[in-house]
Coordinates of C-alpha atoms and ligand atoms in Angstrom, one line a residue:
M1 CA 93.3 40.4 11.9
K2 CA 94.1 36.7 11.8
Q3 CA 91.5 34.1 12.8
L4 CA 91.5 30.4 13.4
M5 CA 89.7 28.8 10.5
L6 CA 88.9 25.3 9.4
G7 CA 90.7 24.4 6.1
N8 CA 87.4 24.0 4.3
A9 CA 86.0 27.2 5.7
A10 CA 89.2 28.9 4.4
V11 CA 88.6 27.6 0.9
A12 CA 85.1 29.0 1.1
R13 CA 86.6 32.3 2.2
G14 CA 89.0 32.3 -0.7
L15 CA 86.1 31.6 -3.1
Y16 CA 84.2 34.5 -1.6
E17 CA 87.1 36.9 -1.8
A18 CA 87.9 35.9 -5.4
G19 CA 84.3 36.9 -6.4
C20 CA 83.0 33.4 -6.9
C21 CA 79.3 33.7 -7.8
V22 CA 78.0 30.1 -8.2
I23 CA 78.8 27.0 -6.2
S24 CA 77.2 23.7 -7.0
S25 CA 78.5 20.6 -5.1
Y26 CA 77.6 17.2 -3.9
P27 CA 78.4 16.4 -0.2
G28 CA 81.2 14.0 0.7
T29 CA 83.6 13.8 3.6
P30 CA 86.0 15.6 3.9
S31 CA 84.9 18.2 1.4
T32 CA 81.4 19.1 2.6
E33 CA 82.1 22.1 4.7
I34 CA 83.5 24.1 1.8
T35 CA 80.0 24.3 0.3
E36 CA 78.2 24.6 3.7
E37 CA 80.5 27.6 4.5
G38 CA 80.1 29.0 1.0
A39 CA 76.4 29.0 1.5
K40 CA 76.8 31.5 4.4
Y41 CA 77.9 34.2 1.9
D42 CA 74.9 36.0 0.5
E43 CA 76.9 37.1 -2.6
I44 CA 77.3 33.5 -3.7
Y45 CA 74.5 31.4 -5.2
C46 CA 75.1 28.0 -3.6
E47 CA 73.3 24.7 -4.0
W48 CA 73.5 20.9 -3.5
A49 CA 73.3 19.2 -6.8
P50 CA 72.1 15.6 -7.1
N51 CA 75.6 14.3 -7.9
E52 CA 79.1 15.5 -8.7
K53 CA 78.7 15.3 -12.4
V54 CA 75.7 17.5 -12.3
A55 CA 77.5 19.9 -9.9
M56 CA 80.5 20.1 -12.2
E57 CA 78.4 20.7 -15.3
T58 CA 76.4 23.4 -13.5
A59 CA 79.6 25.1 -12.4
F60 CA 80.9 24.9 -16.0
G61 CA 77.6 26.4 -17.3
A62 CA 78.0 29.3 -14.8
C63 CA 81.6 29.9 -15.9
L64 CA 80.6 29.8 -19.5
A65 CA 78.0 32.4 -18.8
G66 CA 80.7 34.7 -17.4
K67 CA 80.8 34.2 -13.6
R68 CA 83.5 32.7 -11.5
S69 CA 82.2 29.3 -10.3
F70 CA 83.1 26.4 -8.1
C71 CA 82.1 22.8 -7.5
G72 CA 83.3 20.6 -4.6
M73 CA 83.4 16.9 -4.0
K74 CA 85.3 14.1 -2.3
H75 CA 87.8 12.0 -4.2
V76 CA 85.4 9.4 -5.3
G77 CA 83.1 12.2 -6.5
L78 CA 85.7 13.1 -9.0
N79 CA 85.2 9.6 -10.6
V80 CA 81.6 10.5 -11.1
A81 CA 82.5 13.9 -12.6
A82 CA 85.5 12.7 -14.6
D83 CA 83.5 12.7 -17.8
P84 CA 82.9 16.5 -18.0
L85 CA 86.3 17.2 -16.4
F86 CA 88.3 15.6 -19.2
T87 CA 86.5 17.5 -21.9
M88 CA 86.3 20.8 -20.0
S89 CA 90.1 20.6 -20.1
Y90 CA 89.7 21.0 -23.9
T91 CA 87.1 23.7 -23.9
G92 CA 88.7 25.7 -21.2
V93 CA 86.7 28.3 -19.4
N94 CA 85.2 31.8 -19.8
A95 CA 85.2 33.1 -16.3
G96 CA 87.3 31.1 -13.8
L97 CA 86.3 27.6 -12.8
V98 CA 87.7 25.9 -9.7
I99 CA 87.0 22.3 -8.7
G100 CA 87.6 21.4 -5.1
V101 CA 88.4 17.7 -4.5
A102 CA 89.2 16.3 -1.0
D103 CA 91.2 13.0 -0.6
D104 CA 90.8 10.8 2.4
A105 CA 94.1 9.0 3.1
G106 CA 93.3 6.6 6.0
M107 CA 89.7 6.2 4.8
H108 CA 88.2 8.0 7.8
S109 CA 85.0 8.1 5.9
S110 CA 85.4 6.5 2.4
Q111 CA 85.2 3.3 0.5
N112 CA 88.7 3.5 -1.0
E113 CA 91.9 5.5 -0.7
Q114 CA 92.5 6.9 -4.2
D115 CA 94.9 9.7 -5.0
S116 CA 93.2 12.5 -7.0
R117 CA 96.5 13.9 -8.3
H118 CA 96.4 11.3 -11.1
Y119 CA 93.3 13.1 -12.4
A120 CA 95.2 16.4 -12.9
Q121 CA 97.8 14.6 -14.9
A122 CA 95.3 12.5 -16.9
A123 CA 92.9 15.3 -17.6
K124 CA 95.8 17.7 -18.2
V125 CA 94.6 20.4 -15.9
P126 CA 96.6 22.2 -13.1
M127 CA 96.1 21.2 -9.5
L128 CA 97.0 23.3 -6.4
E129 CA 97.5 21.6 -3.1
P130 CA 97.4 23.7 0.1
S131 CA 99.0 22.5 3.4
D132 CA 97.1 24.7 5.9
S133 CA 94.1 27.0 6.1
A134 CA 96.0 30.1 5.1
E135 CA 97.1 28.4 1.9
A136 CA 93.6 27.0 1.4
R137 CA 92.3 30.5 1.2
A138 CA 95.2 31.9 -0.8
F139 CA 95.3 29.0 -3.3
A140 CA 91.5 29.2 -3.9
K141 CA 92.1 32.8 -5.0
L142 CA 95.1 31.9 -7.0
A143 CA 93.2 29.1 -8.7
Y144 CA 90.9 31.6 -10.2
E145 CA 93.8 33.7 -11.5
L146 CA 95.4 30.7 -13.1
S147 CA 92.0 29.5 -14.5
E148 CA 91.5 32.7 -16.3
Q149 CA 95.1 33.3 -17.3
F150 CA 95.6 29.9 -18.8
D151 CA 92.0 29.2 -19.8
T152 CA 91.6 26.0 -17.8
P153 CA 89.6 24.6 -15.0
V154 CA 91.8 24.3 -11.9
L155 CA 91.7 21.5 -9.4
L156 CA 92.1 22.5 -5.7
K157 CA 93.1 19.4 -3.8
M158 CA 92.4 19.1 -0.1
C159 CA 92.9 16.1 2.2
T160 CA 91.2 15.1 5.4
R161 CA 93.9 16.7 7.7
V162 CA 94.1 20.0 5.8
A163 CA 90.3 20.2 5.3
H164 CA 89.5 19.4 9.0
S165 CA 92.3 21.2 10.8
Q166 CA 92.2 24.7 12.0
S167 CA 95.0 27.2 11.5
L168 CA 95.4 31.0 11.2
V169 CA 94.0 32.8 8.3
E170 CA 94.2 36.5 7.4
C171 CA 91.1 37.4 5.5
G172 CA 90.8 40.0 2.8
E173 CA 88.0 41.8 1.0
R174 CA 85.9 40.4 -1.8
V175 CA 86.6 41.5 -5.3
E176 CA 83.6 41.6 -7.6
P177 CA 84.9 40.7 -11.1
E178 CA 82.9 42.0 -14.0
M179 CA 80.7 39.4 -15.6
K180 CA 82.7 38.2 -18.7
P181 CA 80.8 38.7 -21.9
Y182 CA 79.3 35.5 -23.3
E183 CA 80.3 35.0 -26.9
K184 CA 79.3 32.1 -29.0
N185 CA 82.4 30.2 -29.9
I186 CA 81.6 26.9 -31.6
A187 CA 85.2 25.9 -32.2
K188 CA 86.1 26.3 -28.5
Y189 CA 82.9 25.0 -26.8
V190 CA 81.4 22.4 -29.1
M191 CA 83.6 19.4 -28.6
M192 CA 82.8 17.3 -31.7
P193 CA 85.8 15.5 -33.2
G194 CA 86.7 18.2 -35.8
N195 CA 86.8 20.9 -33.1
A196 CA 88.3 18.7 -30.3
K197 CA 91.2 17.7 -32.6
K198 CA 92.2 21.4 -32.8
R199 CA 91.8 21.9 -29.1
H200 CA 94.1 19.0 -28.0
P201 CA 97.3 20.8 -29.2
V202 CA 96.1 23.8 -27.2
V203 CA 95.8 21.7 -24.1
E204 CA 99.4 20.3 -24.6
E205 CA 100.7 23.9 -25.2
R206 CA 98.9 25.0 -22.0
T207 CA 100.6 22.4 -19.9
K208 CA 104.0 23.6 -21.1
K209 CA 103.1 27.2 -20.2
L210 CA 101.8 26.1 -16.8
Q211 CA 105.0 24.1 -16.3
A212 CA 107.0 27.3 -17.0
W213 CA 104.8 29.2 -14.5
A214 CA 105.4 26.5 -11.9
E215 CA 109.2 27.0 -12.2
T216 CA 109.1 30.5 -10.7
A217 CA 105.8 30.2 -8.8
E218 CA 106.2 31.2 -5.1
I219 CA 103.9 28.3 -4.1
N220 CA 106.7 25.9 -5.2
R221 CA 109.3 27.0 -2.7
V222 CA 112.7 25.8 -1.5
E223 CA 113.2 26.1 2.2
P224 CA 116.9 26.0 3.1
G225 CA 118.3 23.5 5.6
E226 CA 121.5 23.1 7.4
D227 CA 122.2 19.5 6.5
H228 CA 122.3 18.6 2.8
K229 CA 122.7 14.9 3.4
I230 CA 119.0 14.7 2.7
G231 CA 116.7 16.9 0.6
I232 CA 113.0 16.4 0.9
I233 CA 110.3 17.1 -1.7
T234 CA 106.9 17.1 -0.2
S235 CA 103.5 18.7 -0.3
S236 CA 100.1 18.9 1.4
T237 CA 99.8 17.5 4.9
S238 CA 103.1 15.6 4.5
Y239 CA 104.9 18.9 4.5
Q240 CA 103.5 19.7 8.0
Y241 CA 104.8 16.3 9.3
V242 CA 108.2 16.9 7.7
K243 CA 108.5 20.4 9.2
E244 CA 107.3 19.2 12.6
V245 CA 109.9 16.4 12.8
C246 CA 112.8 18.0 10.9
G247 CA 112.5 21.7 11.6
D248 CA 115.1 23.5 9.4
R249 CA 117.5 20.6 9.5
F250 CA 117.1 19.4 5.9
P251 CA 116.3 21.5 2.8
V252 CA 112.7 21.1 1.6
L253 CA 111.1 21.7 -1.7
K254 CA 107.5 22.3 -0.9
L255 CA 105.3 21.9 -4.0
G256 CA 102.1 23.9 -3.8
M257 CA 101.3 22.9 -7.3
A258 CA 100.8 19.2 -7.6
W259 CA 100.5 19.3 -11.4
P260 CA 102.3 20.2 -13.6
M261 CA 105.5 20.0 -11.7
P262 CA 108.6 22.3 -12.1
E263 CA 111.1 20.1 -13.9
Q264 CA 114.1 22.4 -13.6
K265 CA 113.4 23.4 -10.0
I266 CA 113.3 19.7 -9.1
R267 CA 116.5 19.0 -11.0
D268 CA 118.3 21.9 -9.3
F269 CA 117.0 20.9 -5.9
A270 CA 118.1 17.2 -6.4
A271 CA 121.6 18.4 -7.5
S272 CA 121.9 20.4 -4.2
V273 CA 121.4 17.4 -1.9
N274 CA 123.0 14.0 -1.3
V275 CA 119.9 11.9 -1.1
L276 CA 116.7 13.1 -2.6
T277 CA 113.7 11.9 -0.5
V278 CA 110.1 12.3 -1.5
V279 CA 107.6 12.3 1.3
E280 CA 104.0 12.0 0.0
E281 CA 100.9 10.3 1.2
L282 CA 99.2 7.7 -1.0
D283 CA 100.8 7.1 -4.4
G284 CA 104.3 7.9 -5.5
F285 CA 103.1 10.7 -7.8
I286 CA 105.9 13.2 -7.3
E287 CA 108.2 10.2 -7.1
D288 CA 107.2 8.9 -10.5
Y289 CA 107.7 12.3 -12.0
C290 CA 111.2 12.6 -10.5
R291 CA 112.1 9.1 -11.7
S292 CA 110.9 10.0 -15.2
L293 CA 113.5 12.8 -15.0
G294 CA 116.1 10.1 -14.3
L295 CA 116.6 11.1 -10.6
A296 CA 117.5 8.6 -8.0
L297 CA 115.5 8.9 -4.8
V298 CA 114.1 7.4 -1.6
G299 CA 110.3 7.3 -1.8
K300 CA 107.8 4.5 -1.7
D301 CA 110.5 1.9 -1.1
V302 CA 110.4 3.4 2.5
F303 CA 107.2 5.4 2.9
P304 CA 104.0 3.5 2.6
C305 CA 101.4 4.1 -0.1
I306 CA 98.7 2.8 2.3
D307 CA 97.0 4.8 5.1
E308 CA 97.7 8.4 6.2
F309 CA 101.1 9.5 7.6
S310 CA 101.8 10.9 11.0
Q311 CA 104.7 12.8 12.6
N312 CA 106.0 9.5 14.1
L313 CA 105.9 7.6 10.8
V314 CA 107.8 10.4 9.0
A315 CA 110.4 10.6 11.8
E316 CA 110.9 6.8 11.9
K317 CA 111.3 6.6 8.2
L318 CA 113.8 9.5 8.1
G319 CA 115.7 7.9 11.0
L320 CA 114.9 10.7 13.5
P321 CA 113.8 10.3 17.1
V322 CA 110.2 9.1 17.5
H323 CA 107.8 10.6 20.0
T324 CA 107.4 7.9 22.7
G325 CA 104.2 9.0 24.3
K326 CA 101.1 6.8 24.1
A327 CA 100.1 5.9 20.5
L328 CA 96.8 7.6 19.5
A329 CA 95.1 4.2 19.1
D330 CA 96.0 3.3 22.7
A331 CA 95.1 6.7 24.1
I332 CA 91.7 6.9 22.7
P333 CA 89.2 4.0 23.1
P334 CA 87.9 2.7 19.8
R335 CA 84.4 3.8 18.9
P336 CA 83.2 1.7 15.9
P337 CA 80.3 3.3 14.0
V338 CA 76.8 2.0 14.7
M339 CA 73.4 3.0 13.6
C340 CA 72.0 5.6 16.1
A341 CA 69.3 4.8 18.6
G342 CA 66.0 5.3 16.8
C343 CA 67.6 5.0 13.3
P344 CA 64.8 4.2 10.9
H345 CA 67.1 1.9 8.9
R346 CA 67.3 -0.6 11.8
G347 CA 63.8 -2.1 11.5
L348 CA 64.2 -2.7 7.8
F349 CA 67.6 -4.4 8.2
Y350 CA 66.3 -6.6 11.0
T351 CA 63.6 -7.7 8.6
L352 CA 66.1 -8.5 5.9
N353 CA 68.3 -10.4 8.3
K354 CA 65.2 -12.4 9.6
N355 CA 64.2 -13.2 6.0
K356 CA 67.8 -14.3 5.2
C357 CA 67.8 -12.0 2.2
T358 CA 70.8 -11.5 0.0
V359 CA 71.3 -7.7 0.2
L360 CA 73.1 -5.7 -2.4
G361 CA 73.9 -2.5 -0.6
D362 CA 74.9 1.0 -1.2
I363 CA 76.6 3.9 0.5
G364 CA 75.1 5.8 3.4
C365 CA 74.3 5.4 7.1
Y366 CA 72.5 2.2 6.1
T367 CA 75.9 0.6 5.1
L368 CA 76.0 -0.1 8.8
G369 CA 73.4 -2.7 8.2
A370 CA 76.5 -4.9 7.4
V371 CA 77.5 -4.7 11.1
A372 CA 76.6 -7.5 13.5
P373 CA 74.0 -8.3 14.8
L374 CA 72.1 -7.1 11.8
S375 CA 74.7 -8.4 9.3
A376 CA 72.2 -7.8 6.5
M377 CA 74.4 -6.6 3.7
D378 CA 76.3 -8.6 1.1
M379 CA 77.9 -6.0 -1.0
T380 CA 78.8 -2.3 -1.0
L381 CA 80.6 -0.9 -4.0
C382 CA 79.9 2.7 -4.8
M383 CA 77.0 5.2 -4.9
G384 CA 74.2 3.8 -7.0
G385 CA 75.9 0.4 -7.4
S386 CA 73.2 -1.6 -5.5
I387 CA 70.4 -1.2 -8.1
S388 CA 72.5 -1.9 -11.1
A389 CA 74.1 -4.9 -9.4
I390 CA 70.8 -6.5 -8.3
H391 CA 69.8 -6.5 -12.0
G392 CA 73.0 -8.3 -13.0
F393 CA 72.8 -10.6 -10.0
N394 CA 69.2 -11.6 -10.8
K395 CA 69.9 -12.0 -14.5
A396 CA 72.8 -14.3 -13.7
R397 CA 71.2 -16.4 -11.0
G398 CA 67.6 -16.3 -12.2
E399 CA 64.5 -17.2 -10.2
E400 CA 66.3 -18.6 -7.2
S401 CA 67.9 -15.2 -6.4
E402 CA 64.9 -13.1 -7.5
G403 CA 62.9 -14.6 -4.6
K404 CA 65.4 -13.6 -1.9
T405 CA 67.6 -10.8 -3.2
V406 CA 67.0 -7.1 -2.6
A407 CA 68.9 -3.9 -3.3
V408 CA 68.9 -1.2 -0.6
I409 CA 69.7 2.5 -1.3
G410 CA 69.2 5.8 0.5
D411 CA 67.2 8.7 -0.8
S412 CA 70.2 10.9 -1.5
T413 CA 72.1 8.0 -3.1
F414 CA 69.0 7.1 -5.2
M415 CA 68.9 10.7 -6.6
H416 CA 72.7 10.6 -7.0
S417 CA 73.0 7.6 -9.3
G418 CA 70.3 5.1 -8.4
M419 CA 67.7 6.2 -10.9
T420 CA 69.6 5.1 -14.0
G421 CA 70.0 1.6 -12.5
L422 CA 66.2 1.5 -11.8
A423 CA 65.6 2.5 -15.4
N424 CA 67.7 -0.5 -16.4
I425 CA 65.5 -2.8 -14.4
A426 CA 62.4 -1.3 -15.9
Y427 CA 63.8 -1.5 -19.4
N428 CA 65.6 -4.9 -19.4
Q429 CA 63.1 -6.4 -17.0
S430 CA 64.8 -8.3 -14.2
N431 CA 62.4 -9.3 -11.4
S432 CA 64.2 -7.2 -8.8
T433 CA 63.1 -5.7 -5.5
V434 CA 64.6 -2.4 -4.7
I435 CA 64.2 -0.8 -1.3
I436 CA 64.7 2.9 -1.0
L437 CA 65.5 3.9 2.5
D438 CA 64.0 7.3 2.6
N439 CA 65.0 9.0 5.8
S440 CA 64.4 12.4 4.2
I441 CA 68.0 13.6 4.4
T442 CA 71.5 12.9 3.3
G443 CA 72.4 11.4 6.7
M444 CA 75.9 10.0 6.4
T445 CA 77.6 13.3 5.5
G446 CA 75.8 15.3 8.2
H447 CA 72.3 16.2 7.1
Q448 CA 72.4 17.8 3.7
Q449 CA 69.2 18.4 1.8
N450 CA 68.6 16.6 -1.4
P451 CA 66.0 16.7 -4.2
T452 CA 63.6 14.5 -2.2
T453 CA 63.6 16.5 1.0
G454 CA 61.8 19.6 -0.2
Y455 CA 64.4 22.1 1.1
N456 CA 67.5 23.7 -0.4
I457 CA 70.9 24.2 1.1
K458 CA 69.8 27.2 3.1
G459 CA 66.8 25.3 4.5
D460 CA 64.3 27.2 2.4
P461 CA 61.5 25.4 0.7
A462 CA 62.5 24.0 -2.7
G463 CA 61.3 21.5 -5.3
K464 CA 60.5 18.1 -3.9
I465 CA 60.7 14.9 -6.0
D466 CA 58.0 12.4 -5.3
L467 CA 59.7 9.0 -5.2
E468 CA 56.5 7.0 -5.6
S469 CA 55.4 8.9 -8.8
L470 CA 59.0 8.7 -10.1
C471 CA 59.1 5.0 -9.8
R472 CA 55.7 4.5 -11.2
A473 CA 56.6 6.8 -14.2
M474 CA 59.6 4.5 -14.8
G475 CA 57.2 1.6 -15.3
F476 CA 57.0 0.0 -11.8
N477 CA 53.5 -1.2 -11.0
R478 CA 54.4 -2.4 -7.6
V479 CA 55.5 0.6 -5.5
R480 CA 54.7 0.6 -1.8
V481 CA 55.6 2.6 1.3
V482 CA 56.3 1.1 4.7
D483 CA 57.2 2.5 8.1
P484 CA 60.4 0.9 9.2
Y485 CA 59.4 1.2 12.9
D486 CA 56.6 -1.2 12.1
L487 CA 58.3 -4.6 11.9
K488 CA 55.2 -6.6 11.0
A489 CA 54.5 -4.2 8.0
C490 CA 58.2 -4.5 6.9
D491 CA 58.1 -8.2 7.1
Q492 CA 54.9 -8.4 5.0
A493 CA 56.2 -5.9 2.4
V494 CA 59.5 -7.8 1.9
K495 CA 57.8 -11.2 1.7
E496 CA 55.2 -10.0 -0.7
E497 CA 57.5 -8.1 -3.0
L498 CA 60.0 -10.9 -3.2
A499 CA 57.2 -13.3 -4.0
A500 CA 55.8 -11.1 -6.8
K501 CA 56.4 -12.0 -10.4
E502 CA 57.4 -8.5 -11.5
P503 CA 59.9 -5.8 -10.4
S504 CA 59.0 -3.8 -7.4
V505 CA 60.0 -0.9 -5.2
I506 CA 59.6 -0.6 -1.4
I507 CA 60.0 2.8 0.0
S508 CA 60.9 2.5 3.7
R509 CA 60.0 5.9 4.9
R510 CA 60.7 7.7 8.2
P511 CA 62.8 10.8 8.8
C512 CA 66.2 10.4 10.4
A513 CA 65.8 10.4 14.2
L514 CA 68.5 13.1 14.6
L515 CA 66.6 15.6 12.5
K516 CA 65.6 18.6 14.6
Y517 CA 62.0 18.6 13.6
V518 CA 61.5 14.9 14.6
K519 CA 59.5 14.6 17.8
H520 CA 60.6 11.7 19.9
K521 CA 58.4 9.5 22.1
A522 CA 59.3 9.0 25.8
P523 CA 62.3 6.7 26.3
L524 CA 61.5 3.1 27.2
K525 CA 62.6 1.3 30.4
V526 CA 62.7 -2.4 31.2
N527 CA 60.5 -3.9 33.8
T528 CA 63.1 -6.3 35.3
D529 CA 60.4 -8.4 36.9
K530 CA 59.1 -9.3 33.5
C531 CA 62.4 -9.5 31.6
I532 CA 63.5 -13.1 31.2
G533 CA 66.9 -12.1 29.8
C534 CA 66.3 -13.8 26.4
K535 CA 68.2 -11.1 24.6
S536 CA 65.7 -11.0 21.7
C537 CA 65.9 -7.2 21.9
M538 CA 69.7 -7.4 21.3
K539 CA 69.1 -8.7 17.8
I540 CA 68.6 -5.1 16.5
G541 CA 72.0 -3.8 17.7
C542 CA 70.5 -0.7 19.3
P543 CA 73.2 1.3 21.2
A544 CA 70.6 2.2 23.9
I545 CA 70.1 -1.4 24.9
S546 CA 72.6 -3.4 27.0
I547 CA 72.4 -6.4 29.3
K548 CA 72.9 -5.7 33.0
E549 CA 72.9 -8.5 35.6
G550 CA 71.3 -10.8 33.0
K551 CA 68.4 -8.4 32.2
A552 CA 67.9 -5.9 29.4
H553 CA 68.7 -2.3 30.3
V554 CA 67.8 0.9 28.3
D555 CA 70.0 4.0 28.5
N556 CA 67.3 6.6 28.6
T557 CA 69.8 9.3 27.5
L558 CA 70.0 7.5 24.1
C559 CA 66.5 6.0 23.7
V560 CA 64.1 7.9 21.5
G561 CA 61.2 5.5 22.2
C562 CA 61.0 4.1 18.6
G563 CA 59.5 0.9 20.0
V564 CA 61.3 -1.5 17.7
C565 CA 62.8 -3.4 20.6
E566 CA 59.3 -3.6 22.2
Q567 CA 58.0 -5.5 19.2
L568 CA 60.7 -8.2 19.7
C569 CA 60.1 -8.8 23.4
P570 CA 58.2 -12.0 24.0
V571 CA 57.1 -10.9 27.5
S572 CA 56.3 -7.2 27.0
A573 CA 59.0 -6.1 29.4
F574 CA 59.5 -2.7 27.8
E575 CA 57.5 0.1 29.2
S576 CA 57.4 3.8 28.6
T577 CA 59.0 6.1 31.1
G578 CA 56.3 8.6 30.2
K579 CA 58.8 11.4 30.0
E580 CA 58.7 12.9 26.5
G581 CA 62.2 13.5 25.0
Ligands
TPP1 C1 80.6 9.4 -5.4 C2 80.4 9.7 -3.9 N1 80.0 10.9 -3.5 C3 79.8 11.2 -2.2 C4 80.0 10.2 -1.3 C5 79.8 10.5 0.2 N2 78.6 9.9 0.7 C6 78.5 8.7 1.2 S1 77.0 8.2 1.5 C7 76.3 9.6 1.0 C8 74.8 9.9 0.9 C9 74.1 9.2 2.0 O1 72.8 9.7 2.0 P1 71.5 8.7 1.8 O2 71.7 7.9 0.6 O3 70.3 9.6 1.8 O4 71.6 7.7 3.0 P2 71.7 8.0 4.6 O5 73.1 8.2 5.0 O6 70.8 9.2 4.9 O7 71.1 6.8 5.2 C10 77.3 10.5 0.5 C11 77.0 11.8 0.0 C12 80.5 9.0 -1.7 N3 80.7 8.0 -0.9 N4 80.6 8.7 -3.1

């Protein structure tokens, strides 16, 4: 029976059916649901690792031990895990190893728009690229076959639209592959120069074999068309747009394998059409390969390498009729992201703004501290970047910046890649103040557990890292905890730690207001007789507060009674509604 399935859920289904036994991942939109769905299968051991490198190495260890394994991440996660990836390409695998990576053209939820296909080429590993949920399931299974047949990790590339769209999937049964025997093999698995030198030719040979496989593989298929004026090579979600706007008009070479590419198949296809056209999102990856074969084509000279495509964009560029309905951007009112009502990060950012701090930021819900009226963020680069950067900033600018510059980082991001930056401060001694925004969850990506929360992916009790002890053990004498709902305490902590003559850590601790176990106070209301319309309460950018007829107004469907606005009101106009939320 066919069922509607999210692309990421279909990947998880494919992993399950292929007999995958171990999944270790780090969350990141649009990849997260692969692992969340994988965790629903009892047959698979599933975990959130502290970061993508750890996840990939864990999956590698599991495959080395003899079980099919998987790790999943978003595109930038592959940067973090690139180090093991490039050498795993040399060692190859024991049982199959599949690495899921999800790109985010259009940057729906990302800090950049990189194209992961380059990693497959650079690390010399195969990459499969599904276009819908049925392929997501099938390619996940195929990836294990290729991994074991060619002795290689296999990349499975998703993108936002394939990962987050639903389409029909026919499920199958799980196979339970026998655990592969573990045999010590120093020449294959110990990558020191003498051994690695012998593995590199193996890798080059493997790419040739994979290329030969790609020539006849069904996943690289030619779909005939009536009009050979144009022939389109495409893949992933671009294939869907092409089919939607062209139907069967033009012949299409759909590449299910992004790397290596089938040289002869491409040459034959090019020879069968007048104008070869490559339709691909982001970089001209297929295009560059075709050009290296000496083929003339239409590609990035017409199709942009920026932002995601749409049916209309593809139609317009191919000179076909464009759908003239309302553009999506006009049909849907814009909803810029804001910190939620009751977000514990708000009080802290208000304090940083008030103290005119230079804030070296990081990635998480708290990145929204950059948005007006809080505007308390000077830099956001990549996960973990805040702590390393404050050290460099303070070393460069000296005492003047030490007294007013802070780094802010979330609990999950701190565990991901903040600790090593903190070690650098402790070791090379800059007088830096680091604020860990501990909301007891990985908020940004939808509430995943992490090593500081005390729970595992299934919500069962797990190890819990004590942030205060960790920072002290690293050599910080000044470690203090504040409640970000308490503006006076935040102000005092920030002022004192910035004035201190040694490095310090402030842990701003309060669980995310959206966590199920968090009890809310009664929403507040405004006593309009008292309100003088000074708008002091608007300085925190709370979505529950607006101005109506010159007076503050609280939307009690949003307000969680955190009381931060109350602390700013000079005339005590906020009152409790008394109705517990
Ligand atoms: C290398 C990398 N991996 C994953 C992500 C996706 N991501 C963005 S922020 C974030 C974690 C946020 O959690 P936390 O630091 O606890 O802050 P919160 O959102 O809870 O405030 C993740 C996983 C990313 N941007 N970069």
